[in-house]
Coordinates of N, CA and C and ligand atoms in Angstrom, one line a residue:
M24 N -52.5 18.6 -45.2 CA -51.7 17.7 -44.4 C -52.0 16.3 -44.6
R25 N -51.1 15.4 -44.7 CA -51.3 14.0 -44.9 C -52.1 13.4 -43.8
K26 N -52.9 12.4 -44.2 CA -53.8 11.8 -43.2 C -53.2 10.4 -42.9
H27 N -52.8 10.3 -41.6 CA -52.4 9.0 -41.1 C -53.4 8.4 -40.2
V28 N -53.7 7.1 -40.4 CA -54.8 6.5 -39.6 C -54.3 5.8 -38.3
L29 N -53.0 5.7 -38.2 CA -52.5 5.0 -37.0 C -51.2 5.5 -36.5
D30 N -51.0 5.2 -35.2 CA -49.7 5.5 -34.6 C -49.3 4.3 -33.8
S31 N -48.1 3.8 -34.1 CA -47.7 2.4 -33.5 C -46.5 2.5 -32.5
H32 N -46.3 3.7 -32.0 CA -45.2 3.8 -31.0 C -45.5 4.9 -30.0
A33 N -45.9 4.5 -28.8 CA -46.2 5.5 -27.8 C -46.0 4.8 -26.4
H34 N -45.8 5.6 -25.4 CA -45.5 5.1 -24.0 C -46.5 5.7 -23.0
T35 N -46.8 4.9 -22.0 CA -47.7 5.3 -20.9 C -46.8 5.4 -19.7
I36 N -47.4 5.7 -18.5 CA -46.7 5.8 -17.3 C -46.0 4.5 -16.9
A37 N -46.4 3.4 -17.5 CA -45.7 2.1 -17.3 C -44.2 2.2 -17.7
S38 N -43.9 3.0 -18.6 CA -42.5 3.1 -19.1 C -41.6 3.9 -18.2
G39 N -42.2 4.5 -17.2 CA -41.3 5.2 -16.1 C -40.9 6.6 -16.4
H40 N -40.8 7.0 -17.7 CA -40.5 8.4 -18.0 C -41.5 8.9 -19.0
A41 N -42.8 8.4 -18.9 CA -43.9 9.0 -19.7 C -45.0 9.2 -18.7
Y42 N -46.0 10.0 -19.1 CA -46.8 10.7 -18.1 C -48.3 10.5 -18.1
H43 N -48.8 9.7 -19.1 CA -50.3 9.5 -19.1 C -50.6 8.0 -19.0
T44 N -51.9 7.7 -18.7 CA -52.4 6.3 -18.6 C -52.8 5.8 -20.0
I45 N -53.1 4.5 -20.0 CA -53.6 3.8 -21.2 C -54.8 4.6 -21.7
Q46 N -55.8 4.8 -20.8 CA -57.0 5.4 -21.2 C -56.9 6.8 -21.7
E47 N -56.0 7.5 -21.1 CA -55.7 8.9 -21.5 C -55.1 8.9 -22.9
M48 N -54.2 8.0 -23.1 CA -53.5 7.9 -24.5 C -54.6 7.5 -25.5
A49 N -55.4 6.5 -25.2 CA -56.4 6.1 -26.1 C -57.4 7.2 -26.5
Q50 N -57.8 7.9 -25.5 CA -58.8 9.0 -25.7 C -58.1 10.1 -26.6
A51 N -56.9 10.4 -26.3 CA -56.2 11.4 -27.1 C -56.1 10.9 -28.6
A52 N -55.8 9.6 -28.8 CA -55.8 9.1 -30.2 C -57.1 9.2 -30.9
A53 N -58.2 8.9 -30.1 CA -59.5 8.9 -30.7 C -59.9 10.4 -31.0
D54 N -59.5 11.3 -30.1 CA -59.9 12.7 -30.3 C -59.2 13.3 -31.6
K55 N -58.0 12.7 -31.9 CA -57.2 13.2 -33.1 C -57.7 12.4 -34.3
G56 N -58.6 11.5 -34.2 CA -59.2 10.9 -35.4 C -58.4 9.7 -35.9
L57 N -57.5 9.1 -35.0 CA -56.8 7.9 -35.4 C -57.8 6.7 -35.3
E58 N -57.5 5.7 -36.1 CA -58.3 4.4 -36.1 C -57.6 3.4 -35.1
L59 N -56.3 3.5 -35.0 CA -55.6 2.6 -34.2 C -54.4 3.2 -33.5
L60 N -54.1 2.8 -32.2 CA -53.0 3.2 -31.5 C -52.3 2.0 -30.9
A61 N -51.0 1.9 -31.0 CA -50.3 0.8 -30.3 C -49.4 1.4 -29.2
L62 N -49.6 0.9 -28.0 CA -48.8 1.3 -26.9 C -47.7 0.3 -26.7
T63 N -46.5 0.8 -26.7 CA -45.2 0.0 -26.8 C -44.3 0.4 -25.7
E64 N -44.5 -0.2 -24.5 CA -43.7 0.2 -23.4 C -42.2 -0.3 -23.5
H65 N -41.3 0.5 -22.9 CA -39.9 0.1 -23.0 C -39.8 -1.3 -22.3
A66 N -39.0 -2.2 -22.9 CA -38.8 -3.5 -22.2 C -37.8 -3.3 -21.0
M67 N -37.5 -4.4 -20.4 CA -37.1 -4.4 -19.0 C -35.7 -3.8 -18.8
A68 N -34.8 -3.7 -19.8 CA -33.5 -3.2 -19.6 C -33.5 -1.7 -19.5
M69 N -34.6 -1.0 -19.8 CA -34.6 0.5 -19.7 C -34.8 0.8 -18.2
P70 N -34.0 1.6 -17.7 CA -34.1 2.0 -16.2 C -35.5 2.6 -16.0
G71 N -36.2 2.1 -14.9 CA -37.4 2.7 -14.5 C -38.7 2.2 -15.2
T72 N -38.5 1.3 -16.1 CA -39.7 0.8 -16.8 C -40.4 -0.3 -16.0
C73 N -41.4 -0.9 -16.6 CA -42.2 -1.9 -15.9 C -41.5 -3.3 -15.9
H74 N -42.0 -4.1 -15.0 CA -41.5 -5.5 -14.8 C -42.0 -6.4 -15.9
E75 N -41.4 -7.5 -16.1 CA -41.8 -8.5 -17.1 C -43.3 -8.9 -16.9
F76 N -43.7 -8.9 -15.7 CA -45.1 -9.3 -15.4 C -46.1 -8.4 -16.1
Y77 N -45.7 -7.1 -16.2 CA -46.6 -6.1 -16.9 C -47.0 -6.7 -18.3
F78 N -45.9 -7.1 -19.0 CA -46.1 -7.6 -20.4 C -46.8 -9.0 -20.4
L79 N -46.5 -9.8 -19.4 CA -47.2 -11.1 -19.3 C -48.7 -11.0 -19.2
N80 N -49.1 -9.9 -18.6 CA -50.6 -9.8 -18.2 C -51.4 -9.0 -19.2
L81 N -50.8 -8.6 -20.4 CA -51.5 -7.7 -21.3 C -52.7 -8.3 -21.9
R82 N -52.9 -9.6 -21.8 CA -54.1 -10.2 -22.3 C -55.4 -9.8 -21.7
V83 N -55.3 -9.2 -20.4 CA -56.5 -8.8 -19.7 C -57.1 -7.5 -20.3
L84 N -56.3 -6.8 -21.1 CA -56.8 -5.5 -21.7 C -57.6 -5.7 -22.9
P85 N -58.7 -5.0 -23.0 CA -59.5 -5.0 -24.3 C -58.7 -4.3 -25.4
R86 N -58.9 -4.8 -26.6 CA -58.2 -4.2 -27.8 C -59.0 -3.1 -28.5
T87 N -60.2 -2.8 -27.9 CA -61.0 -1.7 -28.4 C -61.3 -0.8 -27.2
M88 N -61.1 0.5 -27.3 CA -61.5 1.4 -26.2 C -61.5 2.8 -26.8
C89 N -62.4 3.6 -26.2 CA -62.6 5.0 -26.6 C -63.0 5.0 -28.1
G90 N -63.6 3.9 -28.6 CA -64.0 3.9 -30.0 C -63.0 3.6 -31.0
I91 N -61.7 3.2 -30.6 CA -60.7 2.9 -31.5 C -60.0 1.6 -31.1
E92 N -59.2 1.1 -32.1 CA -58.5 -0.1 -31.8 C -57.2 0.2 -31.0
V93 N -56.9 -0.4 -29.9 CA -55.7 -0.2 -29.1 C -54.9 -1.5 -29.0
L94 N -53.7 -1.5 -29.4 CA -52.8 -2.7 -29.3 C -51.8 -2.5 -28.2
F95 N -51.2 -3.6 -27.8 CA -50.2 -3.5 -26.7 C -49.0 -4.3 -27.1
G96 N -47.8 -3.7 -27.0 CA -46.6 -4.4 -27.4 C -45.4 -3.8 -26.6
T97 N -44.3 -3.9 -27.2 CA -43.1 -3.4 -26.5 C -42.1 -2.7 -27.5
E98 N -41.3 -1.8 -26.9 CA -40.1 -1.3 -27.6 C -39.0 -2.0 -26.9
A99 N -38.5 -3.1 -27.5 CA -37.4 -3.9 -26.9 C -36.1 -3.2 -27.2
N100 N -35.2 -3.5 -26.3 CA -33.8 -2.9 -26.4 C -32.9 -3.9 -27.1
I101 N -32.2 -3.4 -28.1 CA -31.1 -4.1 -28.7 C -29.9 -4.0 -27.7
M102 N -29.4 -5.1 -27.2 CA -28.4 -5.1 -26.1 C -27.0 -5.2 -26.6
D103 N -26.8 -5.7 -27.8 CA -25.4 -5.9 -28.3 C -25.4 -5.9 -29.8
Y104 N -24.2 -6.1 -30.4 CA -24.1 -6.0 -31.9 C -24.5 -7.3 -32.6
D105 N -25.0 -8.3 -31.8 CA -25.6 -9.5 -32.3 C -27.1 -9.3 -32.4
G106 N -27.6 -8.2 -32.0 CA -29.1 -7.9 -32.1 C -29.9 -8.6 -31.0
T107 N -29.2 -9.0 -29.9 CA -29.9 -9.7 -28.8 C -30.9 -8.7 -28.1
L108 N -32.1 -9.2 -27.9 CA -33.1 -8.3 -27.3 C -33.3 -8.6 -25.8
D109 N -33.8 -7.7 -25.0 CA -34.0 -7.8 -23.6 C -35.3 -8.4 -23.2
M110 N -35.9 -9.3 -24.1 CA -37.1 -10.0 -23.8 C -37.0 -11.4 -24.4
S111 N -37.6 -12.3 -23.7 CA -37.5 -13.7 -24.2 C -38.4 -13.9 -25.4
E112 N -38.0 -14.9 -26.1 CA -38.9 -15.3 -27.3 C -40.3 -15.6 -26.9
R113 N -40.4 -16.3 -25.8 CA -41.7 -16.7 -25.3 C -42.6 -15.4 -25.0
L114 N -42.0 -14.4 -24.5 CA -42.8 -13.2 -24.2 C -43.0 -12.3 -25.4
L115 N -41.9 -12.3 -26.3 CA -42.1 -11.5 -27.5 C -43.3 -12.0 -28.3
K116 N -43.5 -13.3 -28.3 CA -44.6 -13.9 -29.1 C -45.9 -13.4 -28.6
R117 N -46.0 -13.0 -27.3 CA -47.3 -12.5 -26.8 C -47.6 -11.1 -27.0
M118 N -46.6 -10.4 -27.6 CA -46.8 -8.9 -27.9 C -47.5 -8.7 -29.2
D119 N -48.5 -7.8 -29.2 CA -49.2 -7.5 -30.4 C -48.2 -6.9 -31.5
V120 N -47.3 -6.1 -31.0 CA -46.3 -5.5 -31.9 C -45.0 -5.3 -31.2
V121 N -43.9 -5.6 -31.9 CA -42.6 -5.5 -31.3 C -41.7 -4.5 -32.1
I122 N -41.3 -3.4 -31.4 CA -40.3 -2.5 -32.0 C -38.9 -2.9 -31.4
A123 N -37.9 -2.8 -32.2 CA -36.5 -3.0 -31.6 C -35.7 -1.7 -31.8
S124 N -35.1 -1.2 -30.8 CA -34.4 0.1 -30.8 C -33.1 0.0 -30.1
M125 N -32.2 0.9 -30.4 CA -31.0 1.1 -29.6 C -31.1 2.3 -28.8
H126 N -30.8 2.2 -27.5 CA -30.9 3.3 -26.5 C -29.6 3.4 -25.7
I127 N -29.2 4.6 -25.4 CA -28.0 4.9 -24.7 C -27.8 4.1 -23.4
P128 N -28.9 4.0 -22.6 CA -28.6 3.3 -21.3 C -28.5 1.8 -21.5
C129 N -28.7 1.3 -22.7 CA -28.7 -0.2 -22.8 C -27.6 -0.7 -23.7
V130 N -27.2 0.0 -24.7 CA -26.1 -0.4 -25.6 C -25.2 0.7 -26.0
R131 N -23.9 0.5 -25.9 CA -22.9 1.5 -26.2 C -22.9 1.7 -27.7
P132 N -22.8 2.9 -28.2 CA -22.7 3.1 -29.7 C -21.5 2.4 -30.2
G133 N -21.6 1.7 -31.3 CA -20.5 1.0 -31.9 C -20.0 1.8 -33.2
T134 N -19.2 1.1 -34.0 CA -18.8 1.6 -35.3 C -20.0 1.5 -36.2
M135 N -20.0 2.1 -37.4 CA -21.1 1.9 -38.3 C -21.3 0.4 -38.6
A136 N -20.2 -0.3 -38.8 CA -20.3 -1.8 -39.1 C -21.0 -2.5 -38.0
E137 N -20.6 -2.1 -36.7 CA -21.2 -2.8 -35.5 C -22.7 -2.5 -35.4
N138 N -23.0 -1.2 -35.5 CA -24.4 -0.8 -35.4 C -25.3 -1.4 -36.5
T139 N -24.8 -1.4 -37.7 CA -25.5 -2.0 -38.8 C -25.8 -3.5 -38.6
R140 N -24.8 -4.2 -38.1 CA -24.9 -5.6 -37.8 C -26.0 -5.8 -36.7
A141 N -26.0 -4.9 -35.7 CA -27.0 -5.0 -34.6 C -28.4 -4.9 -35.1
Y142 N -28.6 -3.9 -36.0 CA -29.9 -3.7 -36.5 C -30.3 -4.8 -37.5
I143 N -29.4 -5.3 -38.3 CA -29.7 -6.3 -39.2 C -30.0 -7.6 -38.5
K144 N -29.3 -7.9 -37.5 CA -29.6 -9.1 -36.7 C -31.0 -9.0 -36.1
A145 N -31.4 -7.8 -35.6 CA -32.8 -7.6 -35.1 C -33.8 -7.8 -36.2
V146 N -33.5 -7.2 -37.4 CA -34.4 -7.4 -38.5 C -34.6 -8.9 -38.9
E147 N -33.6 -9.7 -38.7 CA -33.7 -11.1 -39.0 C -34.5 -11.9 -38.0
N148 N -34.7 -11.3 -36.8 CA -35.5 -11.9 -35.8 C -37.0 -11.9 -36.2
P149 N -37.6 -13.1 -36.4 CA -38.9 -13.1 -37.0 C -40.0 -12.5 -36.0
L150 N -39.6 -12.2 -34.8 CA -40.6 -11.6 -33.9 C -40.5 -10.1 -33.8
V151 N -39.6 -9.5 -34.6 CA -39.4 -8.1 -34.7 C -40.2 -7.5 -35.8
N152 N -41.0 -6.5 -35.6 CA -41.8 -5.9 -36.7 C -41.4 -4.6 -37.2
I153 N -40.7 -3.8 -36.3 CA -40.4 -2.4 -36.6 C -39.0 -2.1 -36.0
I154 N -38.1 -1.4 -36.8 CA -36.9 -0.9 -36.2 C -37.2 0.5 -35.8
G155 N -37.0 0.8 -34.5 CA -37.3 2.1 -34.0 C -36.2 3.1 -34.2
H156 N -36.6 4.3 -34.6 CA -35.6 5.5 -34.8 C -34.2 5.1 -35.2
P157 N -34.0 4.5 -36.4 CA -32.7 4.2 -36.8 C -32.0 5.4 -37.4
D158 N -32.4 6.6 -36.9 CA -31.9 7.9 -37.4 C -31.0 8.6 -36.4
D159 N -30.7 7.9 -35.3 CA -29.9 8.5 -34.3 C -28.4 8.5 -34.6
G160 N -27.9 9.7 -34.9 CA -26.5 9.8 -35.3 C -25.5 9.3 -34.3
R161 N -26.0 9.1 -33.1 CA -25.0 8.5 -32.1 C -24.8 7.0 -32.4
Y162 N -25.7 6.4 -33.3 CA -25.5 5.0 -33.7 C -25.5 5.0 -35.3
P163 N -24.3 5.5 -35.9 CA -24.3 5.5 -37.3 C -24.6 4.2 -38.0
V164 N -25.3 4.2 -39.1 CA -25.7 2.9 -39.7 C -25.7 3.1 -41.2
D165 N -25.4 2.0 -41.9 CA -25.5 1.9 -43.4 C -26.9 1.7 -43.8
Y166 N -27.5 2.8 -44.3 CA -28.9 2.7 -44.7 C -29.3 1.8 -45.8
D167 N -28.3 1.7 -46.8 CA -28.6 0.7 -47.9 C -28.7 -0.7 -47.4
E168 N -27.8 -1.1 -46.5 CA -27.8 -2.5 -46.0 C -29.1 -2.7 -45.1
L169 N -29.4 -1.7 -44.3 CA -30.6 -1.8 -43.4 C -31.9 -1.9 -44.2
A170 N -32.0 -1.0 -45.2 CA -33.3 -1.0 -46.0 C -33.4 -2.3 -46.8
A171 N -32.3 -2.8 -47.3 CA -32.4 -4.0 -48.1 C -32.8 -5.2 -47.2
A172 N -32.2 -5.2 -46.0 CA -32.5 -6.3 -45.1 C -34.0 -6.2 -44.6
A173 N -34.4 -5.0 -44.3 CA -35.8 -4.8 -43.8 C -36.8 -5.2 -44.9
K174 N -36.5 -4.9 -46.1 CA -37.4 -5.3 -47.2 C -37.5 -6.9 -47.3
E175 N -36.3 -7.5 -47.2 CA -36.2 -8.9 -47.4 C -37.0 -9.7 -46.3
H176 N -36.9 -9.1 -45.0 CA -37.5 -9.8 -43.9 C -38.8 -9.2 -43.4
H177 N -39.4 -8.4 -44.3 CA -40.8 -7.9 -44.0 C -40.8 -7.1 -42.7
V178 N -39.9 -6.2 -42.5 CA -39.8 -5.4 -41.3 C -39.9 -4.0 -41.7
L179 N -40.6 -3.2 -40.9 CA -40.8 -1.7 -41.2 C -39.7 -0.9 -40.6
L180 N -39.2 0.1 -41.3 CA -38.3 1.1 -40.7 C -39.1 2.3 -40.3
E181 N -38.8 2.8 -39.1 CA -39.6 3.9 -38.5 C -39.0 5.2 -38.9
L182 N -39.9 6.1 -39.3 CA -39.6 7.6 -39.4 C -40.2 8.1 -38.1
N183 N -39.4 8.5 -37.2 CA -39.8 8.8 -35.8 C -40.0 10.3 -35.6
N184 N -41.2 10.8 -35.4 CA -41.5 12.2 -35.2 C -40.7 12.9 -34.1
S185 N -40.5 12.1 -33.0 CA -39.8 12.7 -31.9 C -38.3 13.0 -32.2
S186 N -37.7 12.1 -33.0 CA -36.4 12.4 -33.4 C -36.3 13.7 -34.1
L187 N -37.3 14.0 -35.0 CA -37.2 15.2 -35.8 C -37.6 16.5 -35.1
N188 N -38.2 16.3 -33.9 CA -38.5 17.5 -33.1 C -37.2 18.2 -32.8
P189 N -37.1 19.5 -33.1 CA -35.9 20.3 -32.8 C -35.5 20.2 -31.4
E190 N -36.4 19.9 -30.5 CA -36.1 19.8 -29.1 C -35.6 18.3 -28.7
G191 N -35.6 17.4 -29.7 CA -35.3 16.0 -29.4 C -33.8 15.8 -29.0
S192 N -33.5 14.6 -28.5 CA -32.2 14.3 -28.0 C -31.3 13.6 -29.0
R193 N -31.9 13.1 -30.1 CA -31.1 12.3 -31.1 C -30.2 13.3 -32.0
T194 N -29.1 12.7 -32.5 CA -28.2 13.5 -33.3 C -28.4 13.4 -34.8
D195 N -28.4 14.5 -35.5 CA -28.5 14.6 -36.9 C -29.6 13.8 -37.5
P196 N -30.8 13.9 -36.9 CA -31.9 13.1 -37.5 C -32.3 13.4 -38.9
V197 N -32.2 14.7 -39.3 CA -32.7 15.1 -40.6 C -31.9 14.5 -41.7
P198 N -30.6 14.7 -41.7 CA -29.8 14.1 -42.8 C -29.8 12.6 -42.8
N199 N -29.9 12.0 -41.6 CA -30.0 10.5 -41.5 C -31.3 10.0 -42.0
D200 N -32.4 10.7 -41.7 CA -33.7 10.3 -42.2 C -33.8 10.5 -43.7
I201 N -33.2 11.5 -44.2 CA -33.2 11.7 -45.7 C -32.5 10.5 -46.3
K202 N -31.3 10.1 -45.8 CA -30.6 8.9 -46.3 C -31.4 7.7 -46.2
M203 N -32.1 7.5 -45.0 CA -33.0 6.3 -44.8 C -34.1 6.3 -45.9
L204 N -34.7 7.4 -46.1 CA -35.9 7.5 -47.1 C -35.4 7.2 -48.5
E205 N -34.2 7.7 -48.8 CA -33.6 7.4 -50.1 C -33.4 5.9 -50.3
A206 N -32.8 5.3 -49.3 CA -32.6 3.9 -49.4 C -33.9 3.1 -49.4
C207 N -34.9 3.5 -48.7 CA -36.2 2.8 -48.7 C -36.8 2.9 -50.1
R208 N -36.7 4.0 -50.6 CA -37.3 4.2 -52.0 C -36.5 3.3 -53.0
K209 N -35.2 3.2 -52.8 CA -34.4 2.4 -53.8 C -34.8 0.9 -53.7
Y210 N -35.0 0.5 -52.4 CA -35.2 -1.0 -52.3 C -36.7 -1.3 -52.1
G211 N -37.6 -0.3 -52.2 CA -39.0 -0.6 -52.0 C -39.4 -1.0 -50.6
T212 N -38.7 -0.5 -49.6 CA -38.9 -0.9 -48.2 C -40.0 0.0 -47.6
Q213 N -41.0 -0.6 -46.9 CA -42.1 0.1 -46.3 C -41.6 0.8 -45.0
I214 N -42.0 2.0 -44.8 CA -41.7 2.7 -43.6 C -43.0 2.9 -42.8
I215 N -42.8 3.2 -41.5 CA -44.0 3.6 -40.6 C -43.6 4.9 -39.9
V216 N -44.6 5.8 -39.9 CA -44.4 7.1 -39.2 C -45.0 6.9 -37.8
N217 N -44.2 7.2 -36.8 CA -44.7 7.0 -35.4 C -44.3 8.3 -34.6
S218 N -45.2 8.6 -33.6 CA -45.0 9.7 -32.8 C -43.9 9.5 -31.7
D219 N -43.8 8.2 -31.2 CA -43.0 8.0 -30.0 C -43.4 8.9 -28.9
S220 N -44.7 9.1 -28.7 CA -45.1 10.1 -27.7 C -44.9 9.5 -26.3
H221 N -44.5 10.4 -25.4 CA -44.4 10.1 -24.0 C -45.4 10.8 -23.2
C222 N -46.4 11.5 -23.8 CA -47.5 12.1 -23.1 C -48.7 12.2 -24.1
A223 N -49.9 12.4 -23.6 CA -51.1 12.3 -24.4 C -51.1 13.4 -25.5
F224 N -50.5 14.6 -25.1 CA -50.5 15.7 -26.1 C -49.9 15.4 -27.4
D225 N -48.9 14.5 -27.4 CA -48.1 14.2 -28.6 C -48.6 13.0 -29.4
V226 N -49.7 12.3 -28.9 CA -50.2 11.1 -29.6 C -50.6 11.5 -31.0
G227 N -50.1 10.7 -32.0 CA -50.5 10.9 -33.4 C -49.9 12.1 -34.0
D228 N -49.0 12.8 -33.3 CA -48.3 14.0 -33.8 C -47.2 13.5 -34.8
H229 N -47.4 13.7 -36.1 CA -46.5 13.3 -37.1 C -46.0 14.5 -37.9
Q230 N -46.1 15.7 -37.3 CA -45.9 16.9 -38.1 C -44.5 17.1 -38.7
F231 N -43.5 16.7 -38.0 CA -42.1 16.9 -38.5 C -41.8 15.8 -39.5
A232 N -42.3 14.6 -39.3 CA -42.1 13.5 -40.2 C -42.9 13.8 -41.5
D233 N -44.1 14.3 -41.4 CA -44.9 14.7 -42.6 C -44.2 15.7 -43.4
R234 N -43.6 16.7 -42.8 CA -42.9 17.7 -43.5 C -41.7 17.1 -44.3
L235 N -41.0 16.2 -43.7 CA -39.8 15.6 -44.4 C -40.3 14.7 -45.6
I236 N -41.5 14.1 -45.4 CA -42.0 13.3 -46.5 C -42.4 14.2 -47.6
E237 N -43.0 15.3 -47.3 CA -43.4 16.3 -48.4 C -42.1 16.8 -49.1
E238 N -41.1 17.2 -48.3 CA -39.9 17.8 -48.9 C -39.1 16.8 -49.8
T239 N -39.2 15.5 -49.4 CA -38.4 14.5 -50.1 C -39.3 13.8 -51.2
G240 N -40.6 14.1 -51.2 CA -41.5 13.5 -52.2 C -41.5 12.0 -52.0
F241 N -41.4 11.5 -50.8 CA -41.4 10.1 -50.5 C -42.8 9.5 -50.9
P242 N -42.8 8.4 -51.6 CA -44.0 7.9 -52.1 C -45.0 7.3 -51.1
E243 N -46.3 7.7 -51.2 CA -47.3 7.2 -50.3 C -47.4 5.7 -50.2
H244 N -47.2 5.0 -51.3 CA -47.4 3.6 -51.3 C -46.4 2.8 -50.5
L245 N -45.3 3.5 -50.0 CA -44.3 2.9 -49.1 C -44.5 3.3 -47.7
I246 N -45.7 4.0 -47.4 CA -45.9 4.4 -46.0 C -47.1 3.6 -45.4
V247 N -46.8 2.7 -44.4 CA -47.8 1.8 -44.0 C -49.0 2.4 -43.2
N248 N -48.7 3.6 -42.7 CA -49.8 4.4 -42.0 C -51.0 4.7 -42.8
R249 N -50.9 4.4 -44.1 CA -52.1 4.8 -45.0 C -53.3 3.9 -44.7
S250 N -53.1 2.7 -44.0 CA -54.2 1.8 -43.8 C -53.9 0.8 -42.7
V251 N -54.9 0.6 -41.8 CA -54.8 -0.3 -40.8 C -54.6 -1.7 -41.3
E252 N -55.2 -2.0 -42.4 CA -55.1 -3.3 -43.1 C -53.7 -3.6 -43.5
E253 N -53.0 -2.6 -44.1 CA -51.6 -2.8 -44.5 C -50.7 -3.0 -43.3
Y254 N -50.9 -2.2 -42.3 CA -50.1 -2.3 -41.0 C -50.2 -3.7 -40.4
K255 N -51.4 -4.3 -40.5 CA -51.7 -5.6 -39.8 C -50.9 -6.7 -40.5
K256 N -50.5 -6.4 -41.7 CA -49.7 -7.5 -42.4 C -48.3 -7.6 -41.9
Y257 N -47.9 -6.7 -41.0 CA -46.5 -6.6 -40.4 C -46.4 -7.0 -39.0
I258 N -47.5 -7.1 -38.2 CA -47.3 -7.1 -36.8 C -47.7 -8.5 -36.2
N259 N -47.1 -8.9 -35.1 CA -47.2 -10.2 -34.5 C -48.7 -10.6 -34.2
R260 N -49.5 -9.7 -33.7 CA -50.8 -10.1 -33.3 C -51.6 -10.7 -34.5
F261 N -51.3 -10.3 -35.7 CA -52.1 -10.8 -36.8 C -51.2 -11.8 -37.7
T262 N -49.9 -11.6 -37.7 CA -49.1 -12.4 -38.6 C -48.8 -13.7 -37.9
L263 N -48.7 -13.8 -36.6 CA -48.3 -15.1 -35.9 C -49.4 -16.1 -36.0
L264 N -50.6 -15.6 -36.3 CA -51.8 -16.5 -36.3 C -51.8 -17.3 -37.6
K265 N -51.1 -16.8 -38.6 CA -51.1 -17.5 -39.9 C -50.3 -18.8 -39.9
Ligands
ZN19 ZN1 -36.8 4.5 -28.3
ZN20 ZN1 -40.1 5.0 -27.6

């Protein structure tokens, strides 16, 4: 099995529909041998998630716990086809890492052209680091355009393990992820494999994503999870300081 040293998409009880605490998630990541975990709570437009003040106060948390590095950021919601996010620029700048995703409660699925535009506008936002689960068939997207834009703007495309779970709620993830991986290979776009776990048991679980990587022969040098150092070239906490 492939060895990934980090997981950069997970939720705690703060997100409202996830079930474990920061410390429980960190301990689970440490127990699974990860070097780094990023906790990325749903931003404010997601029903039931935490208030803006939760994100404002993240500085009080240590970035090392249970013997591993733990970062704090958000999974922001793309709200329209102009790529508008539900978090101010001032607050986004304070996030260690920013994922931008499209979610049913926050944005109505558009045409392929509209969804592609929404994602590309998010990619062009210098405070966005990762596009979350762009494999959801409810939001069809042109993977060539997305992979080329992500490469140009130094943004990671996510291979989301939860999408690929047969019990998951997203539509047609396997054919969509195969198309996304083909496009990333063509344009040399880096991907990140994330669990998107909503409970401690799923932290660092990349089994379905790993299987697809094996089956497609996707090259290791385009997977940022190979090294914490490589990952840090893409996220706000380290790149904004430059
Ligand atoms: Zn999501
Ligand atoms: Zn998520």
